PDB file of C-alpha atoms in Angstrom:
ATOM      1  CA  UNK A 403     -53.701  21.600 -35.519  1.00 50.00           C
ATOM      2  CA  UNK A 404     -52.837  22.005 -31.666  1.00 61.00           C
ATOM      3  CA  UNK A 405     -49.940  19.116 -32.434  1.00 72.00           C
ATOM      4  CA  UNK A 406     -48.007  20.828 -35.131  1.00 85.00           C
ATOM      5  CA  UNK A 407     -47.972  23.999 -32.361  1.00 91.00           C
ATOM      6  CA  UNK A 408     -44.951  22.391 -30.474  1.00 90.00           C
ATOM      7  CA  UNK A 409     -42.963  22.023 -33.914  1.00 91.00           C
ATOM      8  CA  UNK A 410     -43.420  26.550 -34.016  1.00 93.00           C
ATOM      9  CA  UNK A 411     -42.557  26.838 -30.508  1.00 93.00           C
ATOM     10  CA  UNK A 412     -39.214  24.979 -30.733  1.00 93.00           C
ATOM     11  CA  UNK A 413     -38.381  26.787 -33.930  1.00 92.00           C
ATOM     12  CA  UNK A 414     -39.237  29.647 -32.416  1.00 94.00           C
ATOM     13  CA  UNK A 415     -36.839  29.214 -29.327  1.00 94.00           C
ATOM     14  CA  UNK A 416     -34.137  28.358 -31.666  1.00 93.00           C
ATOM     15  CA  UNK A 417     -34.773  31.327 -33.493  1.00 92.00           C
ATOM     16  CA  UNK A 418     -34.494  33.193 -30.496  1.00 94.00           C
ATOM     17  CA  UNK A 419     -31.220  31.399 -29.226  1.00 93.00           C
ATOM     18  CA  UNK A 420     -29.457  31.812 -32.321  1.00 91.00           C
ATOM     19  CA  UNK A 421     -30.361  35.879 -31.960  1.00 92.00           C
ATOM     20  CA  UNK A 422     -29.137  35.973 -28.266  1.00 93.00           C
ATOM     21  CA  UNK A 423     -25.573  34.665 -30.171  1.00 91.00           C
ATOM     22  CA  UNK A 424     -25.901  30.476 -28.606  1.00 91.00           C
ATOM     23  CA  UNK A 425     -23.941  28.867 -31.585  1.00 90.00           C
ATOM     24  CA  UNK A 426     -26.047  26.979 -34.567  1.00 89.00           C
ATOM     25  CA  UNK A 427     -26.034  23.316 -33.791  1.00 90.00           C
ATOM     26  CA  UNK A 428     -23.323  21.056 -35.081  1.00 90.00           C
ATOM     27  CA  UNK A 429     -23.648  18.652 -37.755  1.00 89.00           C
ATOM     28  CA  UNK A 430     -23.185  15.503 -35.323  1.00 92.00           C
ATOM     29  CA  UNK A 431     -26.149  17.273 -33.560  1.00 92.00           C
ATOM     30  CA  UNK A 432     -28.092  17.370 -36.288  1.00 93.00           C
ATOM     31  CA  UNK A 433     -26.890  13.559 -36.988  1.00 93.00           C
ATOM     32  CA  UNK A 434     -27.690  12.852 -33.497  1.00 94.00           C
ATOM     33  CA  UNK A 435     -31.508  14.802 -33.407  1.00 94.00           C
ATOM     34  CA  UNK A 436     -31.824  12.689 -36.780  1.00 93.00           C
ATOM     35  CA  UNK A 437     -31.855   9.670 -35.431  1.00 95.00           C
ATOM     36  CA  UNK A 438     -33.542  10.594 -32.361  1.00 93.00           C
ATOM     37  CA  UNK A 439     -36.608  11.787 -34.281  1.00 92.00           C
ATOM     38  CA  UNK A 440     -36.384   8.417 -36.485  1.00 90.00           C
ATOM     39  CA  UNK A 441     -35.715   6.078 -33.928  1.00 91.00           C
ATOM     40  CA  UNK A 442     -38.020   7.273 -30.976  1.00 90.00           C
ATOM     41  CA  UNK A 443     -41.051   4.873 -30.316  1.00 89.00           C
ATOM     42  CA  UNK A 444     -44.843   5.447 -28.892  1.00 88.00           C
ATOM     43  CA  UNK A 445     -45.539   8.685 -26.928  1.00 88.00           C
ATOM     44  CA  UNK A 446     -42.217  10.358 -26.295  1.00 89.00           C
ATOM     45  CA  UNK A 447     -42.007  10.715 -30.185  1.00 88.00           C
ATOM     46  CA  UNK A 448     -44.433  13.557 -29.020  1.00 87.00           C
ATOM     47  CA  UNK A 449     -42.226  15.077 -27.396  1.00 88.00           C
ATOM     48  CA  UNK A 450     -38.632  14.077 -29.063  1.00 92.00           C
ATOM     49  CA  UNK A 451     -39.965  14.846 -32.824  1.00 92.00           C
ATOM     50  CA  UNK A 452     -40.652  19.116 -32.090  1.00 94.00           C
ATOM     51  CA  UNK A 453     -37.165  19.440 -31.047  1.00 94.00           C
ATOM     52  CA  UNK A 454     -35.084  17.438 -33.416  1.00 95.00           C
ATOM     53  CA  UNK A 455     -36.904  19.075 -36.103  1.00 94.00           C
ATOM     54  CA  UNK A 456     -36.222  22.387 -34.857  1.00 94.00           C
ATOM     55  CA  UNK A 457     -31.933  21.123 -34.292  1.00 95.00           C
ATOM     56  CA  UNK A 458     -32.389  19.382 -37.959  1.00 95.00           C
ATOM     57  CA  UNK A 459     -33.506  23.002 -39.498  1.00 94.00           C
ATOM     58  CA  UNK A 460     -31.889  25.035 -37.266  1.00 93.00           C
ATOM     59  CA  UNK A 461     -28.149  23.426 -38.814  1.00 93.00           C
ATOM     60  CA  UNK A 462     -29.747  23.307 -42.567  1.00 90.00           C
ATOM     61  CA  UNK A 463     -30.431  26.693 -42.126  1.00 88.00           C
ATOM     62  CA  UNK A 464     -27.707  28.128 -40.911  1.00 88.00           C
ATOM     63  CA  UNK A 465     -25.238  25.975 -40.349  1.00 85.00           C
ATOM     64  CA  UNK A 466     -24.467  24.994 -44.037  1.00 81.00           C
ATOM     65  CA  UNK A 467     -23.339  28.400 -45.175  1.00 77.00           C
ATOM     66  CA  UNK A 468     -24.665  30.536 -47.803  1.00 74.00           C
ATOM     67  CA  UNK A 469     -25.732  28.630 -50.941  1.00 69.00           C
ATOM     68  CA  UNK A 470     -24.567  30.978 -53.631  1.00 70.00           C
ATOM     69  CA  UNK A 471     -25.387  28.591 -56.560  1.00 69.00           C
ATOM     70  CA  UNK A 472     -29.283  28.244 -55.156  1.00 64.00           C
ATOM     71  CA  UNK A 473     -30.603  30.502 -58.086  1.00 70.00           C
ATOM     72  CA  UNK A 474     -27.785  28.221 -60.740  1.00 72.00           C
ATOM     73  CA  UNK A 475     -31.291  26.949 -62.636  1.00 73.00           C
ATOM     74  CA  UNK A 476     -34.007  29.281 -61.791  1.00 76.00           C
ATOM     75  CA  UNK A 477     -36.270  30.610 -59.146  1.00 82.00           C
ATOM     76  CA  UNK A 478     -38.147  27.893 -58.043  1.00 83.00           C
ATOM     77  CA  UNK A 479     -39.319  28.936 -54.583  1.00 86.00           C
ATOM     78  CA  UNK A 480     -42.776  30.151 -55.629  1.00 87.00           C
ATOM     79  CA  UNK A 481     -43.471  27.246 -57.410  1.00 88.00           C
ATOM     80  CA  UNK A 482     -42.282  25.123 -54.159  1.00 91.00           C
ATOM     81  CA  UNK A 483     -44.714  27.363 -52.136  1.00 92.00           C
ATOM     82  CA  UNK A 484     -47.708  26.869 -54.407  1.00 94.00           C
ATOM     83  CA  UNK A 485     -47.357  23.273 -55.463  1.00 94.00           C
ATOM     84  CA  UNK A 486     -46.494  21.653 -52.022  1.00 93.00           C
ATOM     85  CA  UNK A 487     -49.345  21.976 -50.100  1.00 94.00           C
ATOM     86  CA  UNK A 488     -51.707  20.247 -52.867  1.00 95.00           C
ATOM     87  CA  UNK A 489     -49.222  17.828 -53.451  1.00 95.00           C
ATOM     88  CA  UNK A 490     -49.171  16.864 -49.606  1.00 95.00           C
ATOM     89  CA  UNK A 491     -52.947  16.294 -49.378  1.00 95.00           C
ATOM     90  CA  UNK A 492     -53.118  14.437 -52.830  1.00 96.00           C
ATOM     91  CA  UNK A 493     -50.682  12.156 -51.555  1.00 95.00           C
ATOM     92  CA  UNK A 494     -52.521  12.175 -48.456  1.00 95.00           C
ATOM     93  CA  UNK A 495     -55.713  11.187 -49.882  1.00 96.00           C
ATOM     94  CA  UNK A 496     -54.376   8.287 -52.087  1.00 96.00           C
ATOM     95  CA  UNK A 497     -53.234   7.084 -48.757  1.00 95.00           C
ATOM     96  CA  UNK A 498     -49.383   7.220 -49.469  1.00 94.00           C
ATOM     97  CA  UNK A 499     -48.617   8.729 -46.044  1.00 92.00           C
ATOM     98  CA  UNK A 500     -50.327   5.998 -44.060  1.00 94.00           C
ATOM     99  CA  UNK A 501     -48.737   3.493 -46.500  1.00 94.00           C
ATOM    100  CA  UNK A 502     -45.416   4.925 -45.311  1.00 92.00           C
ATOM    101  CA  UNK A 503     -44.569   7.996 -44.280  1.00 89.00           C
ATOM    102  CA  UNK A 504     -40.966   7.979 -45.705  1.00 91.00           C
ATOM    103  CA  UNK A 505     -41.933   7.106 -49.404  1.00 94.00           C
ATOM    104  CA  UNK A 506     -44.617  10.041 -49.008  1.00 93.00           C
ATOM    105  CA  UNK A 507     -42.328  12.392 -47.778  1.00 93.00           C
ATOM    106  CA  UNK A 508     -39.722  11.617 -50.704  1.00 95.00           C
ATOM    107  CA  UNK A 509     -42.412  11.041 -53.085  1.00 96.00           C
ATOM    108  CA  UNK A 510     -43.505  14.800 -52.054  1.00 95.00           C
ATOM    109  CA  UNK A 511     -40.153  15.732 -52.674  1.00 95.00           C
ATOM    110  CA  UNK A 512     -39.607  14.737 -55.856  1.00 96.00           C
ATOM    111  CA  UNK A 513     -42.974  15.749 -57.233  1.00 97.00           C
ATOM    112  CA  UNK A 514     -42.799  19.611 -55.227  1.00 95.00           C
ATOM    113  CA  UNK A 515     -39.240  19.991 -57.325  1.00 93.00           C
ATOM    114  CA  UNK A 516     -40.479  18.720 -60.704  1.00 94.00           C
ATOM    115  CA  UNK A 517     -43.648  20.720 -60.710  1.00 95.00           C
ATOM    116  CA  UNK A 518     -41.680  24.048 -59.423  1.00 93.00           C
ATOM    117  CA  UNK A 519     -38.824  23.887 -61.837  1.00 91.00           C
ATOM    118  CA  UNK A 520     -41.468  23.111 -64.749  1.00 92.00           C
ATOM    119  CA  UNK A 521     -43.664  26.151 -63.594  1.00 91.00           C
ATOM    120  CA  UNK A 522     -40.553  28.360 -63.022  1.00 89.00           C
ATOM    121  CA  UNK A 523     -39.018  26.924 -66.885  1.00 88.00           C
ATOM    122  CA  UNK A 524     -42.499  27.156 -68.757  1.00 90.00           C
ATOM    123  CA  UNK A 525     -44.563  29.786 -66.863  1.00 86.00           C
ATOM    124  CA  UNK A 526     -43.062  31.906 -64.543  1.00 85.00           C
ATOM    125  CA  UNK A 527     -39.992  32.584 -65.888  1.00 82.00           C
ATOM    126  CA  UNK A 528     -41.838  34.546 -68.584  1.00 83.00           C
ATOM    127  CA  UNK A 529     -43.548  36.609 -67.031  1.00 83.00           C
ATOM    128  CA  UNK A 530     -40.858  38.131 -65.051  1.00 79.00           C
ATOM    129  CA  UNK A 531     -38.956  38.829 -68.187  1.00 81.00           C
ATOM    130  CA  UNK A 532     -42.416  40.435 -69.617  1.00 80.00           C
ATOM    131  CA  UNK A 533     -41.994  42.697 -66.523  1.00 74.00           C
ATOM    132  CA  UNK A 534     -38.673  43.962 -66.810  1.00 63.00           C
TER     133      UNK A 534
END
């Protein structure tokens, strides 16, 4: 959607910052751009909401080091990358979103990690030993 196009072009510019060497945001910026994004009524949410997200990632990102226990339990980006999109418009279509946006989001959450350390624990996880 045209909308969603200002949410790449801010990540984008931080991208691009971050390579020209401008430091990765602080965590009272990300704070800050936090509640900013949660706090900002009617039609400058527009405008607001592409570049808080893009301070918000930008510090998650970078700005909270390198995770070296990410892998602790198992792979379970693939199963994040397959199972979230479904899960989104599921959720959608029982009208969770509209309900309210927060419980959908965690709701989303919860369900995307479930389903991808299941997949990666009873699927996946096999047949990456099989290969090897």
């Amino acid at each position: 959607a045209p909308g969603q196009f200002s949410f790449f072009i801010c990540g984008a510019t931080a991208y691009l910052l971050l390579k020209q060497g401008r430091a990765v945001p602080k965590l009272w910026m990300a704070a800050l751009a936090l509640l900013v994004y949660n706090l900002t009524p009617g039609p400058a949410y527009h405008v607001v909401a592409p570049v808080a997200v893009a301070i918000i990632t930008t510090w998650a990102a970078f700005g909270l080091g390198q995770v070296d226990y990410a892998s602790r339990y198992g792979d379970f980006s693939y199963g994040v990358y397959i199972y979230h999109w479904p899960l989104i418009q599921i959720l959608t279509a029982v009208g969770l979103f509209a309900w309210d946006y927060r419980v959908g989001v965690v709701a989303c959450t919860v369900l995307t990690v479930a389903l991808s350390m299941a997949s990666w624990n009873y699927v996946e996880r096999a047949f990456v030993r099989s290969r090897s």
